[in-house]
mmCIF file of C-alpha atoms and ligand atoms in Angstrom:
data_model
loop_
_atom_site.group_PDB
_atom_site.id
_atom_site.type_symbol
_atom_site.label_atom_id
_atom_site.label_comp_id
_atom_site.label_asym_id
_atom_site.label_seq_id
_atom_site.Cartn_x
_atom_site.Cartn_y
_atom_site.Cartn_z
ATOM 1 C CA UNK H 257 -15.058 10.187 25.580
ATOM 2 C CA UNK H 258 -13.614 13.631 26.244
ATOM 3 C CA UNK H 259 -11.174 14.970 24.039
ATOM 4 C CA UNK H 260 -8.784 17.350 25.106
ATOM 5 C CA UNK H 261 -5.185 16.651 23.969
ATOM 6 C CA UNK H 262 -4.589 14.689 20.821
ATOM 7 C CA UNK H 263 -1.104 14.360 20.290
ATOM 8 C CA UNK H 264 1.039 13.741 16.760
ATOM 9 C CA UNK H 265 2.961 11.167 16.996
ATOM 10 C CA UNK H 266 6.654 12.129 15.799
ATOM 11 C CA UNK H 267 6.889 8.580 14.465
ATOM 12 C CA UNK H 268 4.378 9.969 11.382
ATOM 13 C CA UNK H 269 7.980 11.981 10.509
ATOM 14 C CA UNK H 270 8.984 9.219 8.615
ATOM 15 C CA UNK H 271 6.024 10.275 6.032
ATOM 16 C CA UNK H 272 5.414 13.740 6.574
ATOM 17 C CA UNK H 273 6.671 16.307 9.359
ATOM 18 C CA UNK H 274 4.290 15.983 12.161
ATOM 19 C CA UNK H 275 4.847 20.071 12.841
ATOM 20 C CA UNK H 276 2.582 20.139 9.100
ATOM 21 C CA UNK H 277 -0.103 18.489 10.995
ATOM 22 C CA UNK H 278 -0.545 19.924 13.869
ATOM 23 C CA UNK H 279 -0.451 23.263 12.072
ATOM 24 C CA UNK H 280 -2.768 22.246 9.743
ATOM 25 C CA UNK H 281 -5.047 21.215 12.337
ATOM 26 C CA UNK H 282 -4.277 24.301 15.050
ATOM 27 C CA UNK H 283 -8.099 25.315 14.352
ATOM 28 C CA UNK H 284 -9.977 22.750 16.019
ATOM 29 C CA UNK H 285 -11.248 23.432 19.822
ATOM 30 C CA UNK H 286 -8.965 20.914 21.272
ATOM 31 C CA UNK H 287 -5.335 20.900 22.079
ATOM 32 C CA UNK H 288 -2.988 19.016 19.035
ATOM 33 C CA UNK H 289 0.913 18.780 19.696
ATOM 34 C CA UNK H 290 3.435 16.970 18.365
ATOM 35 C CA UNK H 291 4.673 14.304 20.912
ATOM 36 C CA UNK H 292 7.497 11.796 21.562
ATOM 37 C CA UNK H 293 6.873 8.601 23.861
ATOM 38 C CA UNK H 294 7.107 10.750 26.725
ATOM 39 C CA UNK H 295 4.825 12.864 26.091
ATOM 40 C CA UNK H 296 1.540 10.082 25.314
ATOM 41 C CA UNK H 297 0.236 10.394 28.947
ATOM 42 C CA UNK H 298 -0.832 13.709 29.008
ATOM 43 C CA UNK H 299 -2.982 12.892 25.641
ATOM 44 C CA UNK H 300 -6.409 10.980 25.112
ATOM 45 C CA UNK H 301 -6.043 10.167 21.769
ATOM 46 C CA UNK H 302 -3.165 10.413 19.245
ATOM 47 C CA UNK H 303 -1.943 10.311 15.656
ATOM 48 C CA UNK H 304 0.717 7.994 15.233
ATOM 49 C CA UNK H 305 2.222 5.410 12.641
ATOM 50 C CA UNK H 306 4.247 3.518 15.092
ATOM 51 C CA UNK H 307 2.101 1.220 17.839
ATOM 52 C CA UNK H 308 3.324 1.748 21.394
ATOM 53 C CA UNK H 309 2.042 0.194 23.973
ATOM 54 C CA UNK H 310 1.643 3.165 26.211
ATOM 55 C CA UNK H 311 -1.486 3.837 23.457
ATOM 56 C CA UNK H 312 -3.331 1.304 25.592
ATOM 57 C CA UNK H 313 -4.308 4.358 28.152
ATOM 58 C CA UNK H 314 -5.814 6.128 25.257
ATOM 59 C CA UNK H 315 -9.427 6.407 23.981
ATOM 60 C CA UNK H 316 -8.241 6.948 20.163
ATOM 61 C CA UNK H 317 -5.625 5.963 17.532
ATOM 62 C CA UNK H 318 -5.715 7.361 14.523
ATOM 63 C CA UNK H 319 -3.526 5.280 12.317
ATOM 64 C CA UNK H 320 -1.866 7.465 9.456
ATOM 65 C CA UNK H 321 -1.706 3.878 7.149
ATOM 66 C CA UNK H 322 -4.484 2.306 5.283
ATOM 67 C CA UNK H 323 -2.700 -0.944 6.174
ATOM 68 C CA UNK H 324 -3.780 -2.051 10.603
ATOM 69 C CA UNK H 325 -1.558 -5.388 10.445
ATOM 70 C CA UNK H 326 0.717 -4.067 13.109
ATOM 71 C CA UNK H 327 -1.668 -3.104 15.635
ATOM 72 C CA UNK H 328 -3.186 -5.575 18.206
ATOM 73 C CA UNK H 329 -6.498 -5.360 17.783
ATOM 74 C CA UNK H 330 -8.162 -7.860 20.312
ATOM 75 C CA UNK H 331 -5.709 -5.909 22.883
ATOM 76 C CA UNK H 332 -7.110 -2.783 21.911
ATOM 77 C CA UNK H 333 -10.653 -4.110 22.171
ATOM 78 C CA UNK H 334 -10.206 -5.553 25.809
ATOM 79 C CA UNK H 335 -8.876 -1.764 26.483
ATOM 80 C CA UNK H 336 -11.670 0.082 24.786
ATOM 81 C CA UNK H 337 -9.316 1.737 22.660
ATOM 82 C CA UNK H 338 -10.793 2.963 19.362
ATOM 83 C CA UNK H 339 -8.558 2.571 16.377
ATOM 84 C CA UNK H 340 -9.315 4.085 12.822
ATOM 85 C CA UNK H 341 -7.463 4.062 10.201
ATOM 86 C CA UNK H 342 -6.153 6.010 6.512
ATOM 87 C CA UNK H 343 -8.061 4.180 3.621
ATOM 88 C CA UNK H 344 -9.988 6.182 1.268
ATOM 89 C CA UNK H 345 -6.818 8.634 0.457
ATOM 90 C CA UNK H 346 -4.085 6.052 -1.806
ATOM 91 C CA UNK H 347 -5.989 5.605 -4.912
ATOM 92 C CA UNK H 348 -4.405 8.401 -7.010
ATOM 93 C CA UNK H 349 -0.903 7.716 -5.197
ATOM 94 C CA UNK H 350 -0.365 4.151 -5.951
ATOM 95 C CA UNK H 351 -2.491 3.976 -8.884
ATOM 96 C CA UNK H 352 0.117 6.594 -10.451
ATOM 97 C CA UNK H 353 2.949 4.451 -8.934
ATOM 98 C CA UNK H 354 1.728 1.068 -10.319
ATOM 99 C CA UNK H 355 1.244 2.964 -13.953
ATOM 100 C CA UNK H 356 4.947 3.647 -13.763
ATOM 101 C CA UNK H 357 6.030 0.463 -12.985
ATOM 102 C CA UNK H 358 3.902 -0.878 -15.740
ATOM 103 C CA UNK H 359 5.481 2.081 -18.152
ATOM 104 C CA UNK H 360 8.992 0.749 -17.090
ATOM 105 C CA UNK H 361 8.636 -2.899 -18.283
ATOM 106 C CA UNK H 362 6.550 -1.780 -21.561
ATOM 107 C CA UNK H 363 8.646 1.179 -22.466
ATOM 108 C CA UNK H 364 11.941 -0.273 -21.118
ATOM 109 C CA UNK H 365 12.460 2.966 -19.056
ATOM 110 C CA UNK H 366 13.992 0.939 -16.341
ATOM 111 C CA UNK H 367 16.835 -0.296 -18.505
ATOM 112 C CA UNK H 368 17.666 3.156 -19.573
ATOM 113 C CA UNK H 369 17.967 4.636 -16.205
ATOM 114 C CA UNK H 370 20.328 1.776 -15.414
ATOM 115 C CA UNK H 371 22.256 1.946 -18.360
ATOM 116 C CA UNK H 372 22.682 5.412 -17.952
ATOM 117 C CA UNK H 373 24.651 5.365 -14.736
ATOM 118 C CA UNK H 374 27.480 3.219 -16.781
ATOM 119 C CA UNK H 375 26.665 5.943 -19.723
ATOM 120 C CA UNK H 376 25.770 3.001 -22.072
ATOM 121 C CA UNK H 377 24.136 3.571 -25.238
ATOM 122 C CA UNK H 378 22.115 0.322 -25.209
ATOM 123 C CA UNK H 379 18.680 -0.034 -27.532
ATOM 124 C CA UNK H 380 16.412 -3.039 -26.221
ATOM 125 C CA UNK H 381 15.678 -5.636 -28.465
ATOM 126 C CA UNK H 382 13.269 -5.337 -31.149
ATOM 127 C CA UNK H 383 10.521 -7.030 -29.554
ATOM 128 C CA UNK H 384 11.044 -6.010 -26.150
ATOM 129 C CA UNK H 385 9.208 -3.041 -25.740
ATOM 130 C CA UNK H 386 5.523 -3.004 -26.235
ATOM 131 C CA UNK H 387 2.316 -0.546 -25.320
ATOM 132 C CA UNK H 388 -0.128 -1.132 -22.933
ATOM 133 C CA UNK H 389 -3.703 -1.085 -24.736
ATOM 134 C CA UNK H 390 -4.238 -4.473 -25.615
ATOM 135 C CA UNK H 391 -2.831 -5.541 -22.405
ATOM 136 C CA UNK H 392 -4.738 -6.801 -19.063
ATOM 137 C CA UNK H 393 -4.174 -6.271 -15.815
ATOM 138 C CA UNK H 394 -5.447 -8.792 -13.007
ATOM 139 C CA UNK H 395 -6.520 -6.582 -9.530
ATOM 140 C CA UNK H 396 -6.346 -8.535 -6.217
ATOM 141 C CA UNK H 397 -8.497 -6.640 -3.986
ATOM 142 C CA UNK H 398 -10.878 -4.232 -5.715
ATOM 143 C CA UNK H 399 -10.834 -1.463 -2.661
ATOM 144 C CA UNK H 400 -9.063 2.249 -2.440
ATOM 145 C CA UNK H 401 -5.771 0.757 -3.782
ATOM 146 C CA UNK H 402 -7.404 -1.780 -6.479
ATOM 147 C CA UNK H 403 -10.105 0.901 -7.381
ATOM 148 C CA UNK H 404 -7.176 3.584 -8.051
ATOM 149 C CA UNK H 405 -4.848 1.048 -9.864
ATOM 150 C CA UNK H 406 -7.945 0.069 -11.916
ATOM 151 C CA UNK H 407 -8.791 4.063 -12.959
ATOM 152 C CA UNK H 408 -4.823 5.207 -13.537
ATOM 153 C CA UNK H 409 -4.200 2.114 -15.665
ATOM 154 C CA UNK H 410 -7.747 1.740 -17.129
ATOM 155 C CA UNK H 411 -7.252 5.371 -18.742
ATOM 156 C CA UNK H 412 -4.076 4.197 -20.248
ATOM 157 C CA UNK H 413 -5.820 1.508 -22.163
ATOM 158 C CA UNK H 414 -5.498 -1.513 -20.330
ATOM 159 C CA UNK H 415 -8.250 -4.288 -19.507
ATOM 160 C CA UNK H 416 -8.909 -4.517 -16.089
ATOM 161 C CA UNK H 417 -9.783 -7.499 -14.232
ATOM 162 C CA UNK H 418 -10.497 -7.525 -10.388
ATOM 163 C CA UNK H 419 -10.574 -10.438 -7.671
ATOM 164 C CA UNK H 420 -12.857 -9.904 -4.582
ATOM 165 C CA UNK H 421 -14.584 -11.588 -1.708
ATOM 166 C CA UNK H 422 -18.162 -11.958 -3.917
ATOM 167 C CA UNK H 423 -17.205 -11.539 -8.127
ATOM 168 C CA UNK H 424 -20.096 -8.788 -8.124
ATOM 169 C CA UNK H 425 -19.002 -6.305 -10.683
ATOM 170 C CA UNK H 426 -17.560 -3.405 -9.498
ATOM 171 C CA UNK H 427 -17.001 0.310 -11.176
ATOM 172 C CA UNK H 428 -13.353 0.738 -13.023
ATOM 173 C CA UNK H 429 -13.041 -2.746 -13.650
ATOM 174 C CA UNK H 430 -14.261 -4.329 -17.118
ATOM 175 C CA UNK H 431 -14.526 -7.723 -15.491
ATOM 176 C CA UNK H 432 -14.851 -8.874 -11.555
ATOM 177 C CA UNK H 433 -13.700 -12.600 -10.262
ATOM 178 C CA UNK H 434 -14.743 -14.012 -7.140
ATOM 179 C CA UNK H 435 -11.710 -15.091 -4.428
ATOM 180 C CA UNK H 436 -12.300 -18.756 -5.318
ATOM 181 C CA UNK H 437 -11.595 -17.949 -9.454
ATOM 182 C CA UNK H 438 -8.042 -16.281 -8.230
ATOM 183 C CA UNK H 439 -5.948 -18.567 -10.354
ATOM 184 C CA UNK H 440 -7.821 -18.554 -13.522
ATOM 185 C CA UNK H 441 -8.219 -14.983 -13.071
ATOM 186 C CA UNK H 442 -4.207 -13.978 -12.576
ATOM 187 C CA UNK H 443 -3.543 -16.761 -15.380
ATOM 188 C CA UNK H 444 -5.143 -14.601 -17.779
ATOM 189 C CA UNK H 445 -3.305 -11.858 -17.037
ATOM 190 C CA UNK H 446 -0.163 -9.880 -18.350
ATOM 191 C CA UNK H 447 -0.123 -7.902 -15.263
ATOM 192 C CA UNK H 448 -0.879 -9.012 -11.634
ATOM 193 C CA UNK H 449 -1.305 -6.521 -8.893
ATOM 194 C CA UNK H 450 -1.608 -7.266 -5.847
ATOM 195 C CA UNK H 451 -3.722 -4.819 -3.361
ATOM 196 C CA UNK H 452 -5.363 -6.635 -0.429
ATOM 197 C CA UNK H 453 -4.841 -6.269 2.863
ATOM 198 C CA UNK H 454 -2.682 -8.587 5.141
ATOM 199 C CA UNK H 455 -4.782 -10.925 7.418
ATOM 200 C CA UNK H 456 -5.080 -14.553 8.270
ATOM 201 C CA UNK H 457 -6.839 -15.032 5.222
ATOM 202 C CA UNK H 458 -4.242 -13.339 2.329
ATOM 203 C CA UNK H 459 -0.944 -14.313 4.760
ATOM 204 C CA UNK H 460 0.780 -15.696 1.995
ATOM 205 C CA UNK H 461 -1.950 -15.847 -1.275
ATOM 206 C CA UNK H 462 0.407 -15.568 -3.590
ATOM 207 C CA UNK H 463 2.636 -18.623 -3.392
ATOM 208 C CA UNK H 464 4.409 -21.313 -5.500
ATOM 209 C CA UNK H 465 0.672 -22.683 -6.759
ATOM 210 C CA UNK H 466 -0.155 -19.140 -7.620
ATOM 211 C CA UNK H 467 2.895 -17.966 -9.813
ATOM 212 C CA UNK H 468 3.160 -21.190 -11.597
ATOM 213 C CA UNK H 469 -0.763 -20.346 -12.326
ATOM 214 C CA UNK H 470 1.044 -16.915 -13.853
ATOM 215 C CA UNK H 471 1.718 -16.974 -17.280
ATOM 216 C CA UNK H 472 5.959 -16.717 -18.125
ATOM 217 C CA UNK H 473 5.648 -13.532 -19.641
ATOM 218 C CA UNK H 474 3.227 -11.477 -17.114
ATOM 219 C CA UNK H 475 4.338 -9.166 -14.612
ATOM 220 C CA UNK H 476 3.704 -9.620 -10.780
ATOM 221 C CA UNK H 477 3.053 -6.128 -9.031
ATOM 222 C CA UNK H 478 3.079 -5.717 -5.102
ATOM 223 C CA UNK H 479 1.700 -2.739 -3.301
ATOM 224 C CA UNK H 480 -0.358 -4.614 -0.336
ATOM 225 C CA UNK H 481 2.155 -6.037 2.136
ATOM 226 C CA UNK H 482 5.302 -7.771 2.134
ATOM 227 C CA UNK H 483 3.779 -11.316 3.525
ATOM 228 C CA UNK H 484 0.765 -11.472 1.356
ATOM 229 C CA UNK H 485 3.544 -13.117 -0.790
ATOM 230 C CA UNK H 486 5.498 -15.969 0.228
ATOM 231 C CA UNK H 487 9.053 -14.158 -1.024
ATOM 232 C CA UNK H 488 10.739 -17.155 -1.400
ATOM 233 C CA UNK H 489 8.532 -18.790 -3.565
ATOM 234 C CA UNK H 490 8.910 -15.442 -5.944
ATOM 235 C CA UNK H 491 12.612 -15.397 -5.976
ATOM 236 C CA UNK H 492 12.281 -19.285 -7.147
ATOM 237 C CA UNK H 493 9.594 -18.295 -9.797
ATOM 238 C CA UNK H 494 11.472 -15.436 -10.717
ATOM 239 C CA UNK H 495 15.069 -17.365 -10.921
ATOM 240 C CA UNK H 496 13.657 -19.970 -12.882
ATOM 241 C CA UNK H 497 12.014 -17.829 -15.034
ATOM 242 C CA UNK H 498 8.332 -18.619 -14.601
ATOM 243 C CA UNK H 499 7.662 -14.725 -14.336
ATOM 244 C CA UNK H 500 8.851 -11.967 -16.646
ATOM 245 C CA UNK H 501 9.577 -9.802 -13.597
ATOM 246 C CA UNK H 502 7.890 -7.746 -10.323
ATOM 247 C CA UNK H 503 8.011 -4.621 -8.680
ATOM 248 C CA UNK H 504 7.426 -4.712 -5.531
ATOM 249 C CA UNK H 505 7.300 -1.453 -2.846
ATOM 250 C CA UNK H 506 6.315 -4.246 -0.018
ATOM 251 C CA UNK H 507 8.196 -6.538 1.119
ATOM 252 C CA UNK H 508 8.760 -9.458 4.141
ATOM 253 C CA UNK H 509 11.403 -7.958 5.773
ATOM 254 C CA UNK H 510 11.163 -3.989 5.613
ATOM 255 C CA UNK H 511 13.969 -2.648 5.061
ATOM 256 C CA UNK H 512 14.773 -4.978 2.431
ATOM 257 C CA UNK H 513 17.859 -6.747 3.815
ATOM 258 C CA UNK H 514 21.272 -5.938 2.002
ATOM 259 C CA UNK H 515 21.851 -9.452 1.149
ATOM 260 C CA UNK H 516 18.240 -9.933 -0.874
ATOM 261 C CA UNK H 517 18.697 -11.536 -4.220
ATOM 262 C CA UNK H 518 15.715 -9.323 -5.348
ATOM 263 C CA UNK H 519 17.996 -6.357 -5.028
ATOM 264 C CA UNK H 520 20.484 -7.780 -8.031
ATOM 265 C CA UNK H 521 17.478 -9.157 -10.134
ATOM 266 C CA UNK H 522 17.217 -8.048 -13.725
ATOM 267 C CA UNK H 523 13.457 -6.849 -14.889
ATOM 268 C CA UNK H 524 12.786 -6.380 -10.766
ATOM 269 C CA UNK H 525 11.836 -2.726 -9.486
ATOM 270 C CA UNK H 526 12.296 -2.384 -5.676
ATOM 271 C CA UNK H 527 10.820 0.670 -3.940
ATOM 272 C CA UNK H 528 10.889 1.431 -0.809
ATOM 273 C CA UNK H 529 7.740 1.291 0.630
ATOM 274 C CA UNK H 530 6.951 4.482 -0.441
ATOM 275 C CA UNK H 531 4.626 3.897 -3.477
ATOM 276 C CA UNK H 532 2.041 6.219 -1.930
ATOM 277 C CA UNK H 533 3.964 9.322 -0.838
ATOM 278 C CA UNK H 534 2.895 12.585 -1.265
ATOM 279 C CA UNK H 535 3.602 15.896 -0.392
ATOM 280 C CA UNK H 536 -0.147 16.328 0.390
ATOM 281 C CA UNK H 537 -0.334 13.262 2.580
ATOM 282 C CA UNK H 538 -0.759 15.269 6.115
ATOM 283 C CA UNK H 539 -3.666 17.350 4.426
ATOM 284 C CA UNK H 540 -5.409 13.987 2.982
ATOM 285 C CA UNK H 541 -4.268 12.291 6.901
ATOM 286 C CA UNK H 542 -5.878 15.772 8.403
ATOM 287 C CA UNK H 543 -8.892 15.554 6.544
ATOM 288 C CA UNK H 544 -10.225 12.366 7.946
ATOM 289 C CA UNK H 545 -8.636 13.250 11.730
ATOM 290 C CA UNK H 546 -10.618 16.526 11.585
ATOM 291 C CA UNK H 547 -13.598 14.501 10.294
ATOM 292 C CA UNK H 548 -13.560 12.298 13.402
ATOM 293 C CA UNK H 549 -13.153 15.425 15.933
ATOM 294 C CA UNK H 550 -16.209 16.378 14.569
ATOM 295 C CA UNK H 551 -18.333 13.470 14.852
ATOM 296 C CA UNK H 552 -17.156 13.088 18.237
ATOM 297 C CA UNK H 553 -18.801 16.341 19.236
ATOM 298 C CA UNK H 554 -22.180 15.711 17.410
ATOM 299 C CA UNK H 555 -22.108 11.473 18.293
ATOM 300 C CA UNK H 556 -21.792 9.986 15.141
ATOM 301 C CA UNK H 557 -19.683 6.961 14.830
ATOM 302 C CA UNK H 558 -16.419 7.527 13.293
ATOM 303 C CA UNK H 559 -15.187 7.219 10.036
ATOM 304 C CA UNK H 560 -12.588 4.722 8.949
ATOM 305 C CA UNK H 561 -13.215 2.304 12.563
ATOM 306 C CA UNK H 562 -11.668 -0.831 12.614
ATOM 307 C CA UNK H 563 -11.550 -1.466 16.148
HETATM 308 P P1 NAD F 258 -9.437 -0.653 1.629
HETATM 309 O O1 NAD F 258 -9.968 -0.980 2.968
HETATM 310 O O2 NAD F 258 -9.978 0.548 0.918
HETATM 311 O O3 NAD F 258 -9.629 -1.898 0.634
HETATM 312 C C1 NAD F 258 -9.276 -3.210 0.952
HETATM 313 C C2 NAD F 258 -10.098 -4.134 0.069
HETATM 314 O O4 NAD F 258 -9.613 -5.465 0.181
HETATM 315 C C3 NAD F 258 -11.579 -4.149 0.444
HETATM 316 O O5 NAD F 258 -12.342 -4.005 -0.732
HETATM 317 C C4 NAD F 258 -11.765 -5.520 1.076
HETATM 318 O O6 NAD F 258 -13.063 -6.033 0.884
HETATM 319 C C5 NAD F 258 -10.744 -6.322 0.285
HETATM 320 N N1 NAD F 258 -10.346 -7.581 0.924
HETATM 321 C C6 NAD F 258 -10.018 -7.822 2.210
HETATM 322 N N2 NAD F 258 -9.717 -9.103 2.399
HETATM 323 C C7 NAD F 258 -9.871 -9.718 1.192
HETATM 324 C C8 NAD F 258 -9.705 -11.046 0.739
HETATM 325 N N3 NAD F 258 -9.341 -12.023 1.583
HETATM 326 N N4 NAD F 258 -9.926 -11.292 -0.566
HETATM 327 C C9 NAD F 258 -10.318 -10.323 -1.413
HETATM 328 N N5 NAD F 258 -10.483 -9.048 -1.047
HETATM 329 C C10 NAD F 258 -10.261 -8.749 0.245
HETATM 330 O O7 NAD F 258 -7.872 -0.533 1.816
HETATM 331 P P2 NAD F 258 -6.821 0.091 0.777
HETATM 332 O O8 NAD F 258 -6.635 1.545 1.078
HETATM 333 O O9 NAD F 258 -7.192 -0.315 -0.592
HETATM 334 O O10 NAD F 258 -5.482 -0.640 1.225
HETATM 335 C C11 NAD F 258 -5.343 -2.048 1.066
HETATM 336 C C12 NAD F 258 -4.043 -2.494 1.703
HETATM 337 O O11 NAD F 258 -2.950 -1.998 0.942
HETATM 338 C C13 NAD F 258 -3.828 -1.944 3.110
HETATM 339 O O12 NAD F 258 -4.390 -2.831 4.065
HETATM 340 C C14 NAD F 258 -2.328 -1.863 3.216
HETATM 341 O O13 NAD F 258 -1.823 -3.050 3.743
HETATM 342 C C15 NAD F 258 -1.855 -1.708 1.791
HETATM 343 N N6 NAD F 258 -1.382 -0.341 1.488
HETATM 344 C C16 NAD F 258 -0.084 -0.177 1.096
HETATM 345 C C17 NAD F 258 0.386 1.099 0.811
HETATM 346 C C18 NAD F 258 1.810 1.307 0.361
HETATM 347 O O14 NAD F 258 2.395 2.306 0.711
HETATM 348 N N7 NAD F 258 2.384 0.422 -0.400
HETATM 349 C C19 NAD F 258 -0.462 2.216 0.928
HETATM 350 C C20 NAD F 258 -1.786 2.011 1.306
HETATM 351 C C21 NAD F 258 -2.239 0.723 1.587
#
């Protein structure tokens, strides 16, 4: 196809502002503008991280998430719409993230910050802080996100265990499980981190089977998407006290409703879907949107299609 107008979405503000983007990508022989839902007819491809279905006229999305569970993509097929997606650029940004939560529980850090806002001097029990060599740390979902987790918290010491589709071994991870050894391989675990990505197939993988396969004292990590957990069945594990704790960034309902009992939950990190923010994220976004304007001039396929 032709591409003459590729508009920014201004729904990307709510991760970066889309005026960064466009600058940063005011080189390239085509015309790039930020746009609002008005303004998607007069493009032929665009930038976005909402999905509108005024897109369906377009040639190209460009979706500024790893993640593509929002976007229809037998619609988009039956419109010959191309969609491509961000994966490739979170491994440093949640595998940073996920060593922080792990730092909390181990080094208590969370408990300080909390007690701090009642200024309570308050020193954890003797055995409740502990370091993390020693320590091992199941991966579901050995891609960008699991291959980043496995390298941040790999340097800090910690075995690393992966789950994927075939058990081959893969690099970062001192031992690989295949999707059918999921429980024995979590069981094992102190940590369990969760980093697929939502379809038919992980709606739900981690339910009531799965954390009573956890052991009581390991830690359940979620970075993926909200429903690849069934959230009730956590609360119940984590109420009865079949887990130690969780943090979780993802969650069923975004924004976490008011009324969530995770919100009041001791040993329970919430963040708000935001574990792979960045202040570079419109350069690493930019990068693989400048990447695909080029293979469109010379015909190669793009990179990062998933529709
Ligand atoms: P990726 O495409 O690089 O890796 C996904 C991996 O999951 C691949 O290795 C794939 O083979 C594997 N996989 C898919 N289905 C599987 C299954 N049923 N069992 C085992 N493995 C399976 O994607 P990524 O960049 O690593 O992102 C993964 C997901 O994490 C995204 O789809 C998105 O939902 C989520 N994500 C969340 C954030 C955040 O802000 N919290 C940021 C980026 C991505």
């Amino acid at each position: 196809f032709e591409l003459e107008r590729l508009g920014v979405h201004e729904s990307v503000d709510a991760v970066f502002p889309p005026a960064e983007l466009t600058d940063l990508l005011a080189d390239l022989p085509i015309d790039v503008a930020v746009v609002d839902d008005d303004g998607i007819d007069d493009c032929d491809a665009v930038v976005t991280l909402a999905y509108r279905e005024a897109f369906l006229e377009l040639d190209w999305i460009h979706s500024i998430q790893a993640g593509f569970d929002r976007f229809p993509r037998d619609v988009l097929e039956d419109h010959d719409v191309i969609l491509t997606n961000s994966a490739g650029i979170h491994d440093r940004t949640i595998g940073e993230t996920v060593a922080g939560y792990l730092l909390m529980f181990s080094r208590r850090l969370h408990d300080y910050v909390a007690n701090q806002q009642q200024r309570r001097w308050e020193r954890p029990e003797w055995d409740d802080a502990f370091t993390l060599p020693g320590s091992t740390a199941c991966v579901v979902g050995t891609g960008t996100l699991g291959s980043g987790v496995a390298e941040t918290l790999g340097a800090l010491g910690v075995h690393m265990t992966g789950v994927r589709r075939s058990g081959d071994p893969v690099p970062g991870f001192d031992e690989a499980y295949a999707n059918d050894r999921l429980l024995e391989a979590i069981g094992d675990a102190d940590f369990v981190i969760v980093t697929v990505p939502l379809t038919d197939e992980t709606h739900h993988l981690f339910d009531a089977d799965a954390f009573d396969a956890m052991r009581d004292d390991a830690y359940f990590v979620n970075v993926a998407r909200g429903s690849v957990v069934d959230e009730p069945a956590l609360i119940d594990a984590l109420e009865a006290g079949e887990l130690a704790g969780a943090a979780l960034d993802v969650f069923e309902e975004e924004p976490l409703p008011e009324d969530s009992p995770l919100w009041g939950m001791d040993e329970l990190i919430v963040s708000p879907h935001a574990a792979a923010y960045t202040r570079d994220y419109f350069r690493d976004v930019g990068e693989i949107v400048r990447e695909n304007v080029e293979r469109l001039e010379t015909g190669a396929e793009f990179h990062n299609r998933v529709v």
